[in-house]
């Protein structure tokens, strides 16, 4: 079993309204040392099989389900093999 | 300037309906080797100041704004100091 963390973020060119709003909220709390906030989501997935097959599955579920390629991009990290 | 990634996840004891739904959707696509999915969000923040002050600010904005401690927990990673 392999644990993989898939990170999904907005593409650089896409405006991140949630990040902007949170930055403003942080400033209104007085933390002006915080310069920028970007928001993303991640998926921790447990996948069975050998590592090459795991990577293939991760790419496929990202492309077919988890990522909106119009707005988003992704990368992943192998967290642990057990 | 320090880049910090703050990870927010549901507590272990809290049911993660989004993760369950995504697991089912992945299975319906035929990827039965995916055993479990947990969903989380992350905040990439750029913070000015020395590293001890940065850590303090990260803890404070997490506690005052980013994390709902009834349901969620957080950790963070220092990504880069520049």
PDB file of C-alpha atoms in Angstrom:
ATOM      1  CA  UNK A   1       0.000   0.000   0.000  1.00  0.00           C
ATOM      2  CA  UNK A   2       1.359   3.401  -0.931  1.00  0.00           C
ATOM      3  CA  UNK A   3       0.223   6.713   0.528  1.00  0.00           C
ATOM      4  CA  UNK A   4       0.270   9.529  -1.988  1.00  0.00           C
ATOM      5  CA  UNK A   5      -0.581  13.181  -1.428  1.00  0.00           C
ATOM      6  CA  UNK A   6      -1.939  14.895  -4.527  1.00  0.00           C
ATOM      7  CA  UNK A   7      -1.765  18.712  -4.412  1.00  0.00           C
ATOM      8  CA  UNK A   8      -4.180  20.697  -6.569  1.00  0.00           C
ATOM      9  CA  UNK A   9      -3.670  24.428  -7.034  1.00  0.00           C
ATOM     10  CA  UNK A  10      -4.916  27.140  -9.320  1.00  0.00           C
ATOM     11  CA  UNK A  11      -2.678  27.776 -12.308  1.00  0.00           C
ATOM     12  CA  UNK A  12      -0.410  30.806 -11.919  1.00  0.00           C
ATOM     13  CA  UNK A  13      -2.498  32.756 -14.424  1.00  0.00           C
ATOM     14  CA  UNK A  14      -5.767  32.190 -12.565  1.00  0.00           C
ATOM     15  CA  UNK A  15      -6.924  34.698  -9.996  1.00  0.00           C
ATOM     16  CA  UNK A  16      -7.353  33.134  -6.541  1.00  0.00           C
ATOM     17  CA  UNK A  17     -10.222  35.038  -4.897  1.00  0.00           C
ATOM     18  CA  UNK A  18     -10.237  32.881  -1.766  1.00  0.00           C
ATOM     19  CA  UNK A  19      -6.536  33.582  -1.227  1.00  0.00           C
ATOM     20  CA  UNK A  20      -7.091  37.322  -1.701  1.00  0.00           C
ATOM     21  CA  UNK A  21      -9.964  37.337   0.772  1.00  0.00           C
ATOM     22  CA  UNK A  22      -7.978  35.428   3.368  1.00  0.00           C
ATOM     23  CA  UNK A  23      -5.002  37.769   2.924  1.00  0.00           C
ATOM     24  CA  UNK A  24      -7.298  40.716   3.631  1.00  0.00           C
ATOM     25  CA  UNK A  25      -8.783  38.999   6.663  1.00  0.00           C
ATOM     26  CA  UNK A  26      -5.289  38.308   8.013  1.00  0.00           C
ATOM     27  CA  UNK A  27      -4.334  41.949   7.517  1.00  0.00           C
ATOM     28  CA  UNK A  28      -7.479  43.073   9.299  1.00  0.00           C
ATOM     29  CA  UNK A  29      -6.306  40.996  12.283  1.00  0.00           C
ATOM     30  CA  UNK A  30      -3.099  43.046  12.237  1.00  0.00           C
ATOM     31  CA  UNK A  31      -0.681  40.520  10.731  1.00  0.00           C
ATOM     32  CA  UNK A  32       0.762  42.745   8.030  1.00  0.00           C
ATOM     33  CA  UNK A  33       3.913  40.604   7.885  1.00  0.00           C
ATOM     34  CA  UNK A  34       1.824  38.085   5.907  1.00  0.00           C
ATOM     35  CA  UNK A  35       2.294  39.194   2.320  1.00  0.00           C
ATOM     36  CA  UNK A  36       0.336  36.693   0.282  1.00  0.00           C
ATOM     37  CA  UNK A  37      -1.843  33.640   0.718  1.00  0.00           C
ATOM     38  CA  UNK A  38      -2.652  31.008  -1.884  1.00  0.00           C
ATOM     39  CA  UNK A  39      -5.209  28.336  -1.239  1.00  0.00           C
ATOM     40  CA  UNK A  40      -5.105  24.787  -2.523  1.00  0.00           C
ATOM     41  CA  UNK A  41      -6.528  21.397  -1.745  1.00  0.00           C
ATOM     42  CA  UNK A  42      -4.933  18.025  -1.362  1.00  0.00           C
ATOM     43  CA  UNK A  43      -6.059  14.437  -1.569  1.00  0.00           C
ATOM     44  CA  UNK A  44      -4.398  11.753   0.524  1.00  0.00           C
ATOM     45  CA  UNK A  45      -4.915   8.491  -1.313  1.00  0.00           C
ATOM     46  CA  UNK A  46      -3.995   4.945  -0.341  1.00  0.00           C
ATOM     47  CA  UNK A  47      -3.252   2.860  -3.399  1.00  0.00           C
ATOM     48  CA  UNK A  48      -2.445  -0.845  -3.724  1.00  0.00           C
ATOM     49  CA  UNK A  49       0.077  -2.233  -6.185  1.00  0.00           C
ATOM     50  CA  UNK A  50       3.657  -1.706  -7.230  1.00  0.00           C
ATOM     51  CA  UNK A  51       5.013   1.816  -7.352  1.00  0.00           C
ATOM     52  CA  UNK A  52       4.917   2.201 -11.135  1.00  0.00           C
ATOM     53  CA  UNK A  53       1.283   1.153 -11.228  1.00  0.00           C
ATOM     54  CA  UNK A  54       0.520   3.474  -8.305  1.00  0.00           C
ATOM     55  CA  UNK A  55       1.970   6.453 -10.182  1.00  0.00           C
ATOM     56  CA  UNK A  56      -0.057   5.550 -13.251  1.00  0.00           C
ATOM     57  CA  UNK A  57      -3.269   5.307 -11.211  1.00  0.00           C
ATOM     58  CA  UNK A  58      -2.567   8.625  -9.496  1.00  0.00           C
ATOM     59  CA  UNK A  59      -2.093  10.345 -12.866  1.00  0.00           C
ATOM     60  CA  UNK A  60      -5.272   8.782 -14.215  1.00  0.00           C
ATOM     61  CA  UNK A  61      -7.569   9.659 -11.307  1.00  0.00           C
ATOM     62  CA  UNK A  62      -6.114  13.177 -11.254  1.00  0.00           C
ATOM     63  CA  UNK A  63      -6.826  13.640 -14.934  1.00  0.00           C
ATOM     64  CA  UNK A  64     -10.209  11.946 -14.973  1.00  0.00           C
ATOM     65  CA  UNK A  65     -11.621  13.226 -11.707  1.00  0.00           C
ATOM     66  CA  UNK A  66      -9.639  15.363  -9.294  1.00  0.00           C
ATOM     67  CA  UNK A  67      -8.214  18.181 -11.386  1.00  0.00           C
ATOM     68  CA  UNK A  68      -9.963  20.776 -13.531  1.00  0.00           C
ATOM     69  CA  UNK A  69      -7.250  21.407 -16.092  1.00  0.00           C
ATOM     70  CA  UNK A  70      -8.911  24.588 -17.307  1.00  0.00           C
ATOM     71  CA  UNK A  71      -8.090  26.300 -14.037  1.00  0.00           C
ATOM     72  CA  UNK A  72      -5.956  23.975 -11.997  1.00  0.00           C
ATOM     73  CA  UNK A  73      -2.729  22.079 -12.023  1.00  0.00           C
ATOM     74  CA  UNK A  74      -1.437  19.278  -9.803  1.00  0.00           C
ATOM     75  CA  UNK A  75       1.567  17.500  -8.489  1.00  0.00           C
ATOM     76  CA  UNK A  76       1.961  14.629  -6.071  1.00  0.00           C
ATOM     77  CA  UNK A  77       4.308  13.275  -3.438  1.00  0.00           C
ATOM     78  CA  UNK A  78       4.813   9.673  -2.462  1.00  0.00           C
ATOM     79  CA  UNK A  79       4.423   9.907   1.307  1.00  0.00           C
ATOM     80  CA  UNK A  80       5.047   6.339   2.382  1.00  0.00           C
ATOM     81  CA  UNK A  81       5.219   2.836   1.025  1.00  0.00           C
ATOM     82  CA  UNK A  82       4.015   0.111   3.346  1.00  0.00           C
TER      83      UNK A  82
ATOM     84  CA  UNK B   1      10.561  36.228   3.388  1.00  0.00           C
ATOM     85  CA  UNK B   2       9.571  32.702   4.363  1.00  0.00           C
ATOM     86  CA  UNK B   3       7.177  30.469   2.470  1.00  0.00           C
ATOM     87  CA  UNK B   4       5.118  28.277   4.739  1.00  0.00           C
ATOM     88  CA  UNK B   5       2.552  25.655   3.767  1.00  0.00           C
ATOM     89  CA  UNK B   6      -0.184  25.173   6.360  1.00  0.00           C
ATOM     90  CA  UNK B   7      -2.104  21.889   6.023  1.00  0.00           C
ATOM     91  CA  UNK B   8      -5.609  21.701   7.449  1.00  0.00           C
ATOM     92  CA  UNK B   9      -7.343  18.337   7.763  1.00  0.00           C
ATOM     93  CA  UNK B  10     -10.343  16.915   9.528  1.00  0.00           C
ATOM     94  CA  UNK B  11      -9.557  15.352  12.880  1.00  0.00           C
ATOM     95  CA  UNK B  12      -9.284  11.559  12.787  1.00  0.00           C
ATOM     96  CA  UNK B  13     -12.585  11.236  14.637  1.00  0.00           C
ATOM     97  CA  UNK B  14     -14.511  13.381  12.141  1.00  0.00           C
ATOM     98  CA  UNK B  15     -16.246  11.736   9.221  1.00  0.00           C
ATOM     99  CA  UNK B  16     -14.964  13.050   5.878  1.00  0.00           C
ATOM    100  CA  UNK B  17     -17.955  12.911   3.511  1.00  0.00           C
ATOM    101  CA  UNK B  18     -16.083  14.508   0.608  1.00  0.00           C
ATOM    102  CA  UNK B  19     -13.368  11.868   0.865  1.00  0.00           C
ATOM    103  CA  UNK B  20     -15.953   9.076   0.953  1.00  0.00           C
ATOM    104  CA  UNK B  21     -17.740  10.460  -2.084  1.00  0.00           C
ATOM    105  CA  UNK B  22     -14.513  10.809  -4.041  1.00  0.00           C
ATOM    106  CA  UNK B  23     -13.498   7.251  -3.115  1.00  0.00           C
ATOM    107  CA  UNK B  24     -16.808   6.000  -4.513  1.00  0.00           C
ATOM    108  CA  UNK B  25     -16.389   8.053  -7.676  1.00  0.00           C
ATOM    109  CA  UNK B  26     -12.883   6.626  -8.171  1.00  0.00           C
ATOM    110  CA  UNK B  27     -14.220   3.091  -7.719  1.00  0.00           C
ATOM    111  CA  UNK B  28     -16.982   3.749 -10.229  1.00  0.00           C
ATOM    112  CA  UNK B  29     -14.240   4.646 -12.725  1.00  0.00           C
ATOM    113  CA  UNK B  30     -12.779   1.181 -12.113  1.00  0.00           C
ATOM    114  CA  UNK B  31      -9.782   2.074  -9.936  1.00  0.00           C
ATOM    115  CA  UNK B  32     -10.431  -0.400  -7.139  1.00  0.00           C
ATOM    116  CA  UNK B  33      -6.744  -0.324  -6.148  1.00  0.00           C
ATOM    117  CA  UNK B  34      -7.505   3.054  -4.518  1.00  0.00           C
ATOM    118  CA  UNK B  35      -8.536   2.116  -0.997  1.00  0.00           C
ATOM    119  CA  UNK B  36      -9.178   5.409   0.709  1.00  0.00           C
ATOM    120  CA  UNK B  37      -9.183   9.120   0.015  1.00  0.00           C
ATOM    121  CA  UNK B  38      -8.977  11.932   2.547  1.00  0.00           C
ATOM    122  CA  UNK B  39      -9.429  15.527   1.523  1.00  0.00           C
ATOM    123  CA  UNK B  40      -7.683  18.514   3.032  1.00  0.00           C
ATOM    124  CA  UNK B  41      -6.808  22.079   2.194  1.00  0.00           C
ATOM    125  CA  UNK B  42      -3.592  23.984   2.399  1.00  0.00           C
ATOM    126  CA  UNK B  43      -2.584  27.613   2.597  1.00  0.00           C
ATOM    127  CA  UNK B  44       0.703  28.795   1.118  1.00  0.00           C
ATOM    128  CA  UNK B  45       1.654  31.920   3.006  1.00  0.00           C
ATOM    129  CA  UNK B  46       4.556  34.319   2.504  1.00  0.00           C
ATOM    130  CA  UNK B  47       5.618  35.855   5.782  1.00  0.00           C
ATOM    131  CA  UNK B  48       8.221  38.526   6.522  1.00  0.00           C
ATOM    132  CA  UNK B  49      10.480  38.473   9.555  1.00  0.00           C
ATOM    133  CA  UNK B  50      12.835  36.131  11.348  1.00  0.00           C
ATOM    134  CA  UNK B  51      11.971  32.468  11.528  1.00  0.00           C
ATOM    135  CA  UNK B  52      10.831  32.444  15.165  1.00  0.00           C
ATOM    136  CA  UNK B  53       8.446  35.328  14.517  1.00  0.00           C
ATOM    137  CA  UNK B  54       7.222  33.607  11.348  1.00  0.00           C
ATOM    138  CA  UNK B  55       6.346  30.449  13.282  1.00  0.00           C
ATOM    139  CA  UNK B  56       4.519  32.518  15.873  1.00  0.00           C
ATOM    140  CA  UNK B  57       2.516  34.347  13.205  1.00  0.00           C
ATOM    141  CA  UNK B  58       1.648  31.076  11.460  1.00  0.00           C
ATOM    142  CA  UNK B  59       0.339  29.604  14.725  1.00  0.00           C
ATOM    143  CA  UNK B  60      -1.670  32.747  15.447  1.00  0.00           C
ATOM    144  CA  UNK B  61      -3.352  33.072  12.043  1.00  0.00           C
ATOM    145  CA  UNK B  62      -4.093  29.344  12.085  1.00  0.00           C
ATOM    146  CA  UNK B  63      -5.733  29.588  15.474  1.00  0.00           C
ATOM    147  CA  UNK B  64      -7.561  32.849  14.871  1.00  0.00           C
ATOM    148  CA  UNK B  65      -8.672  32.325  11.296  1.00  0.00           C
ATOM    149  CA  UNK B  66      -7.703  29.319   9.237  1.00  0.00           C
ATOM    150  CA  UNK B  67      -8.562  26.321  11.396  1.00  0.00           C
ATOM    151  CA  UNK B  68     -11.875  25.272  12.925  1.00  0.00           C
ATOM    152  CA  UNK B  69     -10.608  23.420  15.979  1.00  0.00           C
ATOM    153  CA  UNK B  70     -13.961  21.766  16.567  1.00  0.00           C
ATOM    154  CA  UNK B  71     -13.507  19.664  13.460  1.00  0.00           C
ATOM    155  CA  UNK B  72     -10.046  20.299  12.119  1.00  0.00           C
ATOM    156  CA  UNK B  73      -6.408  20.105  12.991  1.00  0.00           C
ATOM    157  CA  UNK B  74      -3.337  21.591  11.296  1.00  0.00           C
ATOM    158  CA  UNK B  75       0.356  21.334  10.811  1.00  0.00           C
ATOM    159  CA  UNK B  76       2.776  23.357   8.735  1.00  0.00           C
ATOM    160  CA  UNK B  77       5.994  23.032   6.807  1.00  0.00           C
ATOM    161  CA  UNK B  78       8.579  25.688   6.209  1.00  0.00           C
ATOM    162  CA  UNK B  79       8.964  25.448   2.446  1.00  0.00           C
ATOM    163  CA  UNK B  80      11.675  27.995   1.777  1.00  0.00           C
ATOM    164  CA  UNK B  81      13.452  30.916   3.359  1.00  0.00           C
ATOM    165  CA  UNK B  82      14.462  33.683   0.991  1.00  0.00           C
TER     166      UNK B  82
END
